JSON list of C-alpha atoms in Angstrom, two decimals:
[
{"chain": "A", "resi": 121, "resn": "UNK", "atom": "CA", "xyz": [0.00, 0.00, 0.00]},
{"chain": "A", "resi": 122, "resn": "UNK", "atom": "CA", "xyz": [1.22, 3.48, -0.87]},
{"chain": "A", "resi": 123, "resn": "UNK", "atom": "CA", "xyz": [2.56, 5.60, 1.99]},
{"chain": "A", "resi": 124, "resn": "UNK", "atom": "CA", "xyz": [1.69, 9.29, 2.08]},
{"chain": "A", "resi": 125, "resn": "UNK", "atom": "CA", "xyz": [4.32, 11.60, 3.53]},
{"chain": "A", "resi": 126, "resn": "UNK", "atom": "CA", "xyz": [3.25, 15.01, 4.78]},
{"chain": "A", "resi": 127, "resn": "UNK", "atom": "CA", "xyz": [5.63, 17.92, 5.10]},
{"chain": "A", "resi": 128, "resn": "UNK", "atom": "CA", "xyz": [3.37, 20.19, 7.08]},
{"chain": "A", "resi": 129, "resn": "UNK", "atom": "CA", "xyz": [0.45, 18.93, 9.14]},
{"chain": "A", "resi": 130, "resn": "UNK", "atom": "CA", "xyz": [-1.75, 21.97, 9.57]},
{"chain": "A", "resi": 131, "resn": "UNK", "atom": "CA", "xyz": [-5.38, 22.33, 8.49]},
{"chain": "A", "resi": 132, "resn": "UNK", "atom": "CA", "xyz": [-4.98, 20.97, 4.96]},
{"chain": "A", "resi": 133, "resn": "UNK", "atom": "CA", "xyz": [-2.26, 18.48, 5.86]},
{"chain": "A", "resi": 134, "resn": "UNK", "atom": "CA", "xyz": [-4.15, 16.95, 8.76]},
{"chain": "A", "resi": 135, "resn": "UNK", "atom": "CA", "xyz": [-7.34, 16.80, 6.68]},
{"chain": "A", "resi": 136, "resn": "UNK", "atom": "CA", "xyz": [-5.58, 14.97, 3.85]},
{"chain": "A", "resi": 137, "resn": "UNK", "atom": "CA", "xyz": [-4.03, 12.63, 6.42]},
{"chain": "A", "resi": 138, "resn": "UNK", "atom": "CA", "xyz": [-7.47, 11.75, 7.80]},
{"chain": "A", "resi": 139, "resn": "UNK", "atom": "CA", "xyz": [-8.84, 11.11, 4.32]},
{"chain": "A", "resi": 140, "resn": "UNK", "atom": "CA", "xyz": [-5.81, 9.01, 3.39]},
{"chain": "A", "resi": 141, "resn": "UNK", "atom": "CA", "xyz": [-6.01, 6.83, 6.51]},
{"chain": "A", "resi": 142, "resn": "UNK", "atom": "CA", "xyz": [-9.74, 6.34, 5.95]},
{"chain": "A", "resi": 143, "resn": "UNK", "atom": "CA", "xyz": [-8.92, 5.15, 2.42]},
{"chain": "A", "resi": 144, "resn": "UNK", "atom": "CA", "xyz": [-6.39, 2.62, 3.71]},
{"chain": "A", "resi": 145, "resn": "UNK", "atom": "CA", "xyz": [-3.12, 4.49, 3.27]},
{"chain": "A", "resi": 146, "resn": "UNK", "atom": "CA", "xyz": [-0.28, 4.71, 5.77]},
{"chain": "A", "resi": 147, "resn": "UNK", "atom": "CA", "xyz": [0.81, 8.26, 6.60]},
{"chain": "A", "resi": 148, "resn": "UNK", "atom": "CA", "xyz": [3.96, 9.82, 7.99]},
{"chain": "A", "resi": 149, "resn": "UNK", "atom": "CA", "xyz": [3.35, 13.28, 9.40]},
{"chain": "A", "resi": 150, "resn": "UNK", "atom": "CA", "xyz": [5.83, 16.09, 10.02]},
{"chain": "A", "resi": 151, "resn": "UNK", "atom": "CA", "xyz": [5.84, 19.76, 10.86]},
{"chain": "A", "resi": 152, "resn": "UNK", "atom": "CA", "xyz": [8.32, 22.50, 11.72]},
{"chain": "A", "resi": 153, "resn": "UNK", "atom": "CA", "xyz": [7.92, 22.04, 15.48]},
{"chain": "A", "resi": 154, "resn": "UNK", "atom": "CA", "xyz": [8.98, 18.41, 15.77]},
{"chain": "A", "resi": 155, "resn": "UNK", "atom": "CA", "xyz": [7.36, 14.96, 15.88]},
{"chain": "A", "resi": 156, "resn": "UNK", "atom": "CA", "xyz": [6.47, 15.19, 19.56]},
{"chain": "A", "resi": 157, "resn": "UNK", "atom": "CA", "xyz": [3.94, 17.94, 18.77]},
{"chain": "A", "resi": 158, "resn": "UNK", "atom": "CA", "xyz": [1.99, 15.58, 16.51]},
{"chain": "A", "resi": 159, "resn": "UNK", "atom": "CA", "xyz": [1.28, 12.81, 19.00]},
{"chain": "A", "resi": 160, "resn": "UNK", "atom": "CA", "xyz": [-2.37, 13.77, 19.54]},
{"chain": "A", "resi": 161, "resn": "UNK", "atom": "CA", "xyz": [-3.03, 13.68, 15.79]},
{"chain": "A", "resi": 162, "resn": "UNK", "atom": "CA", "xyz": [-1.16, 10.37, 15.43]},
{"chain": "A", "resi": 163, "resn": "UNK", "atom": "CA", "xyz": [-3.22, 8.91, 18.27]},
{"chain": "A", "resi": 164, "resn": "UNK", "atom": "CA", "xyz": [-6.41, 10.08, 16.58]},
{"chain": "A", "resi": 165, "resn": "UNK", "atom": "CA", "xyz": [-5.41, 8.56, 13.24]},
{"chain": "A", "resi": 166, "resn": "UNK", "atom": "CA", "xyz": [-4.44, 5.20, 14.71]},
{"chain": "A", "resi": 167, "resn": "UNK", "atom": "CA", "xyz": [-1.90, 2.55, 13.74]},
{"chain": "A", "resi": 168, "resn": "UNK", "atom": "CA", "xyz": [-1.56, 3.64, 10.12]},
{"chain": "A", "resi": 169, "resn": "UNK", "atom": "CA", "xyz": [-0.02, 6.96, 11.20]},
{"chain": "A", "resi": 170, "resn": "UNK", "atom": "CA", "xyz": [3.30, 7.95, 12.67]},
{"chain": "A", "resi": 171, "resn": "UNK", "atom": "CA", "xyz": [5.18, 11.21, 13.15]},
{"chain": "A", "resi": 172, "resn": "UNK", "atom": "CA", "xyz": [8.69, 12.04, 12.00]},
{"chain": "A", "resi": 173, "resn": "UNK", "atom": "CA", "xyz": [10.89, 14.83, 10.75]},
{"chain": "A", "resi": 174, "resn": "UNK", "atom": "CA", "xyz": [10.37, 16.42, 7.35]},
{"chain": "A", "resi": 175, "resn": "UNK", "atom": "CA", "xyz": [13.23, 14.35, 6.00]},
{"chain": "A", "resi": 176, "resn": "UNK", "atom": "CA", "xyz": [11.70, 11.17, 7.40]},
{"chain": "A", "resi": 177, "resn": "UNK", "atom": "CA", "xyz": [8.32, 11.98, 5.89]},
{"chain": "A", "resi": 178, "resn": "UNK", "atom": "CA", "xyz": [9.98, 12.74, 2.54]},
{"chain": "A", "resi": 179, "resn": "UNK", "atom": "CA", "xyz": [11.95, 9.51, 2.65]},
{"chain": "A", "resi": 180, "resn": "UNK", "atom": "CA", "xyz": [9.03, 7.31, 3.68]},
{"chain": "A", "resi": 181, "resn": "UNK", "atom": "CA", "xyz": [6.40, 8.73, 1.36]},
{"chain": "A", "resi": 182, "resn": "UNK", "atom": "CA", "xyz": [5.64, 7.24, -2.03]},
{"chain": "A", "resi": 183, "resn": "UNK", "atom": "CA", "xyz": [3.57, 10.38, -2.56]},
{"chain": "A", "resi": 184, "resn": "UNK", "atom": "CA", "xyz": [4.65, 13.41, -0.52]},
{"chain": "A", "resi": 185, "resn": "UNK", "atom": "CA", "xyz": [2.41, 16.37, 0.20]},
{"chain": "A", "resi": 186, "resn": "UNK", "atom": "CA", "xyz": [4.12, 19.71, 0.78]},
{"chain": "A", "resi": 187, "resn": "UNK", "atom": "CA", "xyz": [1.73, 21.87, 2.73]},
{"chain": "A", "resi": 188, "resn": "UNK", "atom": "CA", "xyz": [3.81, 24.60, 4.34]},
{"chain": "A", "resi": 189, "resn": "UNK", "atom": "CA", "xyz": [3.56, 28.39, 4.03]},
{"chain": "A", "resi": 190, "resn": "UNK", "atom": "CA", "xyz": [5.06, 29.51, 0.74]},
{"chain": "A", "resi": 191, "resn": "UNK", "atom": "CA", "xyz": [7.72, 31.53, 2.54]},
{"chain": "A", "resi": 192, "resn": "UNK", "atom": "CA", "xyz": [9.15, 28.22, 3.84]},
{"chain": "A", "resi": 193, "resn": "UNK", "atom": "CA", "xyz": [9.29, 26.31, 0.54]},
{"chain": "A", "resi": 194, "resn": "UNK", "atom": "CA", "xyz": [13.09, 26.45, 0.40]},
{"chain": "A", "resi": 195, "resn": "UNK", "atom": "CA", "xyz": [13.22, 24.52, 3.69]},
{"chain": "A", "resi": 196, "resn": "UNK", "atom": "CA", "xyz": [11.63, 21.44, 2.10]},
{"chain": "A", "resi": 197, "resn": "UNK", "atom": "CA", "xyz": [14.33, 18.72, 1.87]},
{"chain": "A", "resi": 198, "resn": "UNK", "atom": "CA", "xyz": [15.11, 18.17, -1.80]},
{"chain": "A", "resi": 199, "resn": "UNK", "atom": "CA", "xyz": [17.39, 15.14, -1.84]},
{"chain": "A", "resi": 200, "resn": "UNK", "atom": "CA", "xyz": [14.97, 12.53, -0.42]},
{"chain": "A", "resi": 201, "resn": "UNK", "atom": "CA", "xyz": [12.25, 13.73, -2.82]},
{"chain": "A", "resi": 202, "resn": "UNK", "atom": "CA", "xyz": [14.23, 13.03, -5.98]},
{"chain": "A", "resi": 203, "resn": "UNK", "atom": "CA", "xyz": [12.14, 10.92, -8.35]},
{"chain": "A", "resi": 204, "resn": "UNK", "atom": "CA", "xyz": [9.01, 11.17, -6.20]},
{"chain": "A", "resi": 205, "resn": "UNK", "atom": "CA", "xyz": [5.56, 12.60, -6.83]},
{"chain": "A", "resi": 206, "resn": "UNK", "atom": "CA", "xyz": [5.05, 15.72, -4.72]},
{"chain": "A", "resi": 207, "resn": "UNK", "atom": "CA", "xyz": [1.67, 17.40, -4.26]},
{"chain": "A", "resi": 208, "resn": "UNK", "atom": "CA", "xyz": [2.09, 21.14, -3.66]},
{"chain": "A", "resi": 209, "resn": "UNK", "atom": "CA", "xyz": [-0.77, 22.81, -1.77]},
{"chain": "A", "resi": 210, "resn": "UNK", "atom": "CA", "xyz": [0.88, 26.24, -1.48]},
{"chain": "A", "resi": 211, "resn": "UNK", "atom": "CA", "xyz": [-0.79, 29.56, -2.14]},
{"chain": "A", "resi": 212, "resn": "UNK", "atom": "CA", "xyz": [0.83, 32.98, -2.19]},
{"chain": "A", "resi": 213, "resn": "UNK", "atom": "CA", "xyz": [-0.31, 35.38, 0.53]},
{"chain": "A", "resi": 214, "resn": "UNK", "atom": "CA", "xyz": [2.01, 38.43, 0.56]},
{"chain": "A", "resi": 215, "resn": "UNK", "atom": "CA", "xyz": [0.89, 39.52, 4.02]},
{"chain": "A", "resi": 216, "resn": "UNK", "atom": "CA", "xyz": [2.06, 36.16, 5.38]},
{"chain": "A", "resi": 217, "resn": "UNK", "atom": "CA", "xyz": [4.85, 35.18, 2.99]},
{"chain": "A", "resi": 218, "resn": "UNK", "atom": "CA", "xyz": [6.41, 38.49, 2.06]},
{"chain": "A", "resi": 219, "resn": "UNK", "atom": "CA", "xyz": [6.50, 39.83, -1.47]},
{"chain": "A", "resi": 220, "resn": "UNK", "atom": "CA", "xyz": [7.77, 37.57, -4.27]},
{"chain": "A", "resi": 221, "resn": "UNK", "atom": "CA", "xyz": [8.41, 39.84, -7.27]},
{"chain": "A", "resi": 222, "resn": "UNK", "atom": "CA", "xyz": [8.28, 36.92, -9.72]},
{"chain": "A", "resi": 223, "resn": "UNK", "atom": "CA", "xyz": [4.78, 36.06, -8.52]},
{"chain": "A", "resi": 224, "resn": "UNK", "atom": "CA", "xyz": [3.68, 39.68, -8.49]},
{"chain": "A", "resi": 225, "resn": "UNK", "atom": "CA", "xyz": [4.66, 40.15, -12.13]},
{"chain": "A", "resi": 226, "resn": "UNK", "atom": "CA", "xyz": [3.28, 36.77, -13.25]},
{"chain": "A", "resi": 227, "resn": "UNK", "atom": "CA", "xyz": [6.61, 35.50, -14.59]},
{"chain": "A", "resi": 228, "resn": "UNK", "atom": "CA", "xyz": [6.25, 32.26, -12.63]},
{"chain": "A", "resi": 229, "resn": "UNK", "atom": "CA", "xyz": [3.81, 30.40, -10.40]},
{"chain": "A", "resi": 230, "resn": "UNK", "atom": "CA", "xyz": [3.96, 28.91, -6.93]},
{"chain": "A", "resi": 231, "resn": "UNK", "atom": "CA", "xyz": [4.09, 25.40, -8.36]},
{"chain": "A", "resi": 232, "resn": "UNK", "atom": "CA", "xyz": [7.01, 26.32, -10.61]},
{"chain": "A", "resi": 233, "resn": "UNK", "atom": "CA", "xyz": [8.90, 27.77, -7.64]},
{"chain": "A", "resi": 234, "resn": "UNK", "atom": "CA", "xyz": [8.63, 24.51, -5.73]},
{"chain": "A", "resi": 235, "resn": "UNK", "atom": "CA", "xyz": [9.49, 22.48, -8.84]},
{"chain": "A", "resi": 236, "resn": "UNK", "atom": "CA", "xyz": [12.70, 24.50, -9.30]},
{"chain": "A", "resi": 237, "resn": "UNK", "atom": "CA", "xyz": [13.63, 23.87, -5.66]},
{"chain": "A", "resi": 238, "resn": "UNK", "atom": "CA", "xyz": [12.81, 20.16, -5.98]},
{"chain": "A", "resi": 239, "resn": "UNK", "atom": "CA", "xyz": [14.46, 19.74, -9.35]},
{"chain": "A", "resi": 240, "resn": "UNK", "atom": "CA", "xyz": [14.52, 15.93, -9.18]},
{"chain": "A", "resi": 241, "resn": "UNK", "atom": "CA", "xyz": [10.89, 15.54, -8.06]},
{"chain": "A", "resi": 242, "resn": "UNK", "atom": "CA", "xyz": [7.64, 15.57, -10.03]},
{"chain": "A", "resi": 243, "resn": "UNK", "atom": "CA", "xyz": [5.52, 18.38, -8.58]},
{"chain": "A", "resi": 244, "resn": "UNK", "atom": "CA", "xyz": [1.75, 18.47, -9.03]},
{"chain": "A", "resi": 245, "resn": "UNK", "atom": "CA", "xyz": [-0.30, 21.38, -7.70]},
{"chain": "A", "resi": 246, "resn": "UNK", "atom": "CA", "xyz": [-3.38, 20.27, -5.77]},
{"chain": "A", "resi": 247, "resn": "UNK", "atom": "CA", "xyz": [-5.58, 20.89, -2.72]},
{"chain": "A", "resi": 248, "resn": "UNK", "atom": "CA", "xyz": [-4.80, 24.62, -2.87]},
{"chain": "A", "resi": 249, "resn": "UNK", "atom": "CA", "xyz": [-8.24, 25.93, -3.85]},
{"chain": "A", "resi": 250, "resn": "UNK", "atom": "CA", "xyz": [-10.55, 24.29, -1.30]},
{"chain": "A", "resi": 251, "resn": "UNK", "atom": "CA", "xyz": [-11.34, 25.16, 2.32]},
{"chain": "A", "resi": 252, "resn": "UNK", "atom": "CA", "xyz": [-10.15, 22.41, 4.64]},
{"chain": "A", "resi": 253, "resn": "UNK", "atom": "CA", "xyz": [-13.61, 21.82, 6.13]},
{"chain": "A", "resi": 254, "resn": "UNK", "atom": "CA", "xyz": [-15.09, 21.34, 2.67]},
{"chain": "A", "resi": 255, "resn": "UNK", "atom": "CA", "xyz": [-12.23, 19.00, 1.75]},
{"chain": "A", "resi": 256, "resn": "UNK", "atom": "CA", "xyz": [-13.12, 16.94, 4.81]},
{"chain": "A", "resi": 257, "resn": "UNK", "atom": "CA", "xyz": [-16.82, 16.77, 4.01]},
{"chain": "A", "resi": 258, "resn": "UNK", "atom": "CA", "xyz": [-17.25, 16.64, 0.22]},
{"chain": "A", "resi": 259, "resn": "UNK", "atom": "CA", "xyz": [-15.55, 13.35, -0.64]},
{"chain": "A", "resi": 260, "resn": "UNK", "atom": "CA", "xyz": [-17.85, 10.78, -2.27]},
{"chain": "A", "resi": 261, "resn": "UNK", "atom": "CA", "xyz": [-17.45, 7.25, -3.68]},
{"chain": "A", "resi": 262, "resn": "UNK", "atom": "CA", "xyz": [-16.55, 6.85, -7.34]},
{"chain": "A", "resi": 263, "resn": "UNK", "atom": "CA", "xyz": [-19.61, 7.21, -9.54]},
{"chain": "A", "resi": 264, "resn": "UNK", "atom": "CA", "xyz": [-21.64, 9.21, -7.02]},
{"chain": "A", "resi": 265, "resn": "UNK", "atom": "CA", "xyz": [-23.94, 11.74, -8.67]},
{"chain": "A", "resi": 266, "resn": "UNK", "atom": "CA", "xyz": [-22.74, 14.50, -6.34]},
{"chain": "A", "resi": 267, "resn": "UNK", "atom": "CA", "xyz": [-19.02, 13.80, -6.57]},
{"chain": "A", "resi": 268, "resn": "UNK", "atom": "CA", "xyz": [-16.79, 16.88, -6.32]},
{"chain": "A", "resi": 269, "resn": "UNK", "atom": "CA", "xyz": [-13.78, 17.59, -8.53]},
{"chain": "A", "resi": 270, "resn": "UNK", "atom": "CA", "xyz": [-10.49, 19.23, -7.63]},
{"chain": "A", "resi": 271, "resn": "UNK", "atom": "CA", "xyz": [-8.08, 20.86, -10.09]},
{"chain": "A", "resi": 272, "resn": "UNK", "atom": "CA", "xyz": [-4.51, 19.68, -10.55]},
{"chain": "A", "resi": 273, "resn": "UNK", "atom": "CA", "xyz": [-1.63, 20.94, -12.67]},
{"chain": "A", "resi": 274, "resn": "UNK", "atom": "CA", "xyz": [1.82, 19.59, -13.36]},
{"chain": "A", "resi": 275, "resn": "UNK", "atom": "CA", "xyz": [4.47, 19.07, -15.99]},
{"chain": "A", "resi": 276, "resn": "UNK", "atom": "CA", "xyz": [4.74, 15.27, -15.74]},
{"chain": "A", "resi": 277, "resn": "UNK", "atom": "CA", "xyz": [1.79, 13.26, -17.11]},
{"chain": "A", "resi": 278, "resn": "UNK", "atom": "CA", "xyz": [2.66, 10.14, -15.11]},
{"chain": "A", "resi": 279, "resn": "UNK", "atom": "CA", "xyz": [2.79, 12.14, -11.88]},
{"chain": "A", "resi": 280, "resn": "UNK", "atom": "CA", "xyz": [-0.61, 13.64, -12.64]},
{"chain": "A", "resi": 281, "resn": "UNK", "atom": "CA", "xyz": [-2.02, 10.15, -13.19]},
{"chain": "A", "resi": 282, "resn": "UNK", "atom": "CA", "xyz": [-0.65, 9.09, -9.80]},
{"chain": "A", "resi": 283, "resn": "UNK", "atom": "CA", "xyz": [-2.25, 12.10, -8.11]},
{"chain": "A", "resi": 284, "resn": "UNK", "atom": "CA", "xyz": [-5.53, 11.48, -9.95]},
{"chain": "A", "resi": 285, "resn": "UNK", "atom": "CA", "xyz": [-5.57, 7.92, -8.60]},
{"chain": "A", "resi": 286, "resn": "UNK", "atom": "CA", "xyz": [-4.90, 9.16, -5.07]},
{"chain": "A", "resi": 287, "resn": "UNK", "atom": "CA", "xyz": [-7.65, 11.77, -5.27]},
{"chain": "A", "resi": 288, "resn": "UNK", "atom": "CA", "xyz": [-10.04, 9.15, -6.60]},
{"chain": "A", "resi": 289, "resn": "UNK", "atom": "CA", "xyz": [-9.21, 6.90, -3.65]},
{"chain": "A", "resi": 290, "resn": "UNK", "atom": "CA", "xyz": [-10.00, 9.64, -1.12]},
{"chain": "A", "resi": 291, "resn": "UNK", "atom": "CA", "xyz": [-13.26, 10.60, -2.82]},
{"chain": "A", "resi": 292, "resn": "UNK", "atom": "CA", "xyz": [-12.60, 13.19, -5.52]},
{"chain": "A", "resi": 293, "resn": "UNK", "atom": "CA", "xyz": [-12.60, 13.54, -9.30]},
{"chain": "A", "resi": 294, "resn": "UNK", "atom": "CA", "xyz": [-9.94, 15.70, -10.95]},
{"chain": "A", "resi": 295, "resn": "UNK", "atom": "CA", "xyz": [-9.77, 18.42, -13.58]},
{"chain": "A", "resi": 296, "resn": "UNK", "atom": "CA", "xyz": [-6.39, 18.75, -15.29]},
{"chain": "A", "resi": 297, "resn": "UNK", "atom": "CA", "xyz": [-5.53, 22.44, -15.62]},
{"chain": "A", "resi": 298, "resn": "UNK", "atom": "CA", "xyz": [-2.37, 21.75, -17.64]},
{"chain": "A", "resi": 299, "resn": "UNK", "atom": "CA", "xyz": [1.29, 22.47, -16.79]},
{"chain": "A", "resi": 300, "resn": "UNK", "atom": "CA", "xyz": [2.50, 24.18, -13.63]},
{"chain": "A", "resi": 301, "resn": "UNK", "atom": "CA", "xyz": [2.69, 27.44, -15.58]},
{"chain": "A", "resi": 302, "resn": "UNK", "atom": "CA", "xyz": [-1.12, 27.41, -15.59]},
{"chain": "A", "resi": 303, "resn": "UNK", "atom": "CA", "xyz": [-1.60, 26.92, -11.86]},
{"chain": "A", "resi": 304, "resn": "UNK", "atom": "CA", "xyz": [-2.22, 30.65, -11.48]},
{"chain": "A", "resi": 305, "resn": "UNK", "atom": "CA", "xyz": [-5.74, 29.77, -12.61]},
{"chain": "A", "resi": 306, "resn": "UNK", "atom": "CA", "xyz": [-6.43, 28.03, -9.27]},
{"chain": "A", "resi": 307, "resn": "UNK", "atom": "CA", "xyz": [-4.75, 30.45, -6.87]},
{"chain": "A", "resi": 308, "resn": "UNK", "atom": "CA", "xyz": [-6.48, 32.78, -4.41]},
{"chain": "A", "resi": 309, "resn": "UNK", "atom": "CA", "xyz": [-8.90, 35.35, -5.84]},
{"chain": "A", "resi": 310, "resn": "UNK", "atom": "CA", "xyz": [-9.65, 33.24, -8.93]},
{"chain": "A", "resi": 311, "resn": "UNK", "atom": "CA", "xyz": [-13.16, 31.93, -9.67]},
{"chain": "A", "resi": 312, "resn": "UNK", "atom": "CA", "xyz": [-12.28, 28.35, -8.67]},
{"chain": "A", "resi": 313, "resn": "UNK", "atom": "CA", "xyz": [-10.76, 29.37, -5.33]},
{"chain": "A", "resi": 314, "resn": "UNK", "atom": "CA", "xyz": [-13.12, 28.20, -2.55]},
{"chain": "A", "resi": 315, "resn": "UNK", "atom": "CA", "xyz": [-16.32, 29.61, -4.07]},
{"chain": "A", "resi": 316, "resn": "UNK", "atom": "CA", "xyz": [-17.48, 26.56, -6.09]},
{"chain": "A", "resi": 317, "resn": "UNK", "atom": "CA", "xyz": [-17.41, 24.49, -2.90]},
{"chain": "A", "resi": 318, "resn": "UNK", "atom": "CA", "xyz": [-19.50, 26.77, -0.69]},
{"chain": "A", "resi": 319, "resn": "UNK", "atom": "CA", "xyz": [-18.97, 29.51, 1.86]},
{"chain": "A", "resi": 320, "resn": "UNK", "atom": "CA", "xyz": [-16.70, 29.52, 4.88]},
{"chain": "A", "resi": 321, "resn": "UNK", "atom": "CA", "xyz": [-19.58, 29.62, 7.41]},
{"chain": "A", "resi": 322, "resn": "UNK", "atom": "CA", "xyz": [-21.00, 26.39, 5.96]},
{"chain": "A", "resi": 323, "resn": "UNK", "atom": "CA", "xyz": [-18.75, 23.54, 7.16]},
{"chain": "A", "resi": 324, "resn": "UNK", "atom": "CA", "xyz": [-20.37, 20.96, 4.87]},
{"chain": "A", "resi": 325, "resn": "UNK", "atom": "CA", "xyz": [-19.90, 22.89, 1.63]},
{"chain": "A", "resi": 326, "resn": "UNK", "atom": "CA", "xyz": [-21.53, 22.36, -1.75]},
{"chain": "A", "resi": 327, "resn": "UNK", "atom": "CA", "xyz": [-20.54, 19.61, -4.21]},
{"chain": "A", "resi": 328, "resn": "UNK", "atom": "CA", "xyz": [-18.90, 20.96, -7.37]},
{"chain": "A", "resi": 329, "resn": "UNK", "atom": "CA", "xyz": [-18.65, 18.56, -10.30]},
{"chain": "A", "resi": 330, "resn": "UNK", "atom": "CA", "xyz": [-15.98, 18.54, -12.99]},
{"chain": "A", "resi": 331, "resn": "UNK", "atom": "CA", "xyz": [-17.96, 20.79, -15.35]},
{"chain": "A", "resi": 332, "resn": "UNK", "atom": "CA", "xyz": [-18.47, 23.41, -12.62]},
{"chain": "A", "resi": 333, "resn": "UNK", "atom": "CA", "xyz": [-14.78, 23.37, -11.76]},
{"chain": "A", "resi": 334, "resn": "UNK", "atom": "CA", "xyz": [-13.71, 23.43, -15.41]},
{"chain": "A", "resi": 335, "resn": "UNK", "atom": "CA", "xyz": [-15.95, 26.43, -16.12]},
{"chain": "A", "resi": 336, "resn": "UNK", "atom": "CA", "xyz": [-14.54, 28.29, -13.12]},
{"chain": "A", "resi": 337, "resn": "UNK", "atom": "CA", "xyz": [-10.98, 27.60, -14.25]},
{"chain": "A", "resi": 338, "resn": "UNK", "atom": "CA", "xyz": [-11.79, 28.85, -17.75]},
{"chain": "A", "resi": 339, "resn": "UNK", "atom": "CA", "xyz": [-13.14, 32.09, -16.28]},
{"chain": "A", "resi": 340, "resn": "UNK", "atom": "CA", "xyz": [-9.83, 32.98, -14.60]},
{"chain": "A", "resi": 341, "resn": "UNK", "atom": "CA", "xyz": [-7.98, 36.05, -15.82]},
{"chain": "A", "resi": 342, "resn": "UNK", "atom": "CA", "xyz": [-4.73, 37.70, -14.76]}
]
């Protein structure tokens, strides 16, 4: 069974970990404060979960999810991620991350920044456009009439297939946005960011099928 490594175990990371364990995956969690701070979450998740350092999570994971503030992306260990599929959940928030001129002028994207740092890995952008409570509640079995779709983007077709299979296992369809250069279409303040899945006050959210998500992506403009 595939092991999911998590570099970052905050709201999105812990939600993905819960979904992964429920789908039968093993998970290795990490954060910037040390494994001992994750013991309550590990206890909640049960025997399929353990805590480690970022390097340990990167080494153990067959798929590794990087879910840290963008300002910290250079701290992600690159060597143990060589050859691996990495899901990048980052968004750019200047008030939190500081100003990145290359993102301000549109000459690159957040996914491309992480891909350059992890030159030997296969980065796929995902999970960055949905509120964590909606991610927790909107998963449905394959074939369900009200199944929700999430966008992904990446430069490696095989890596995108791997991520599509993982999303399917945890209850979601996918919409392929294209290469990482196009992941600006799913960032904050775009039509597909949060809104298709409901409002923040509603913890259950609203299912958004592939057509709804595709239309929202198409409506994005710089």
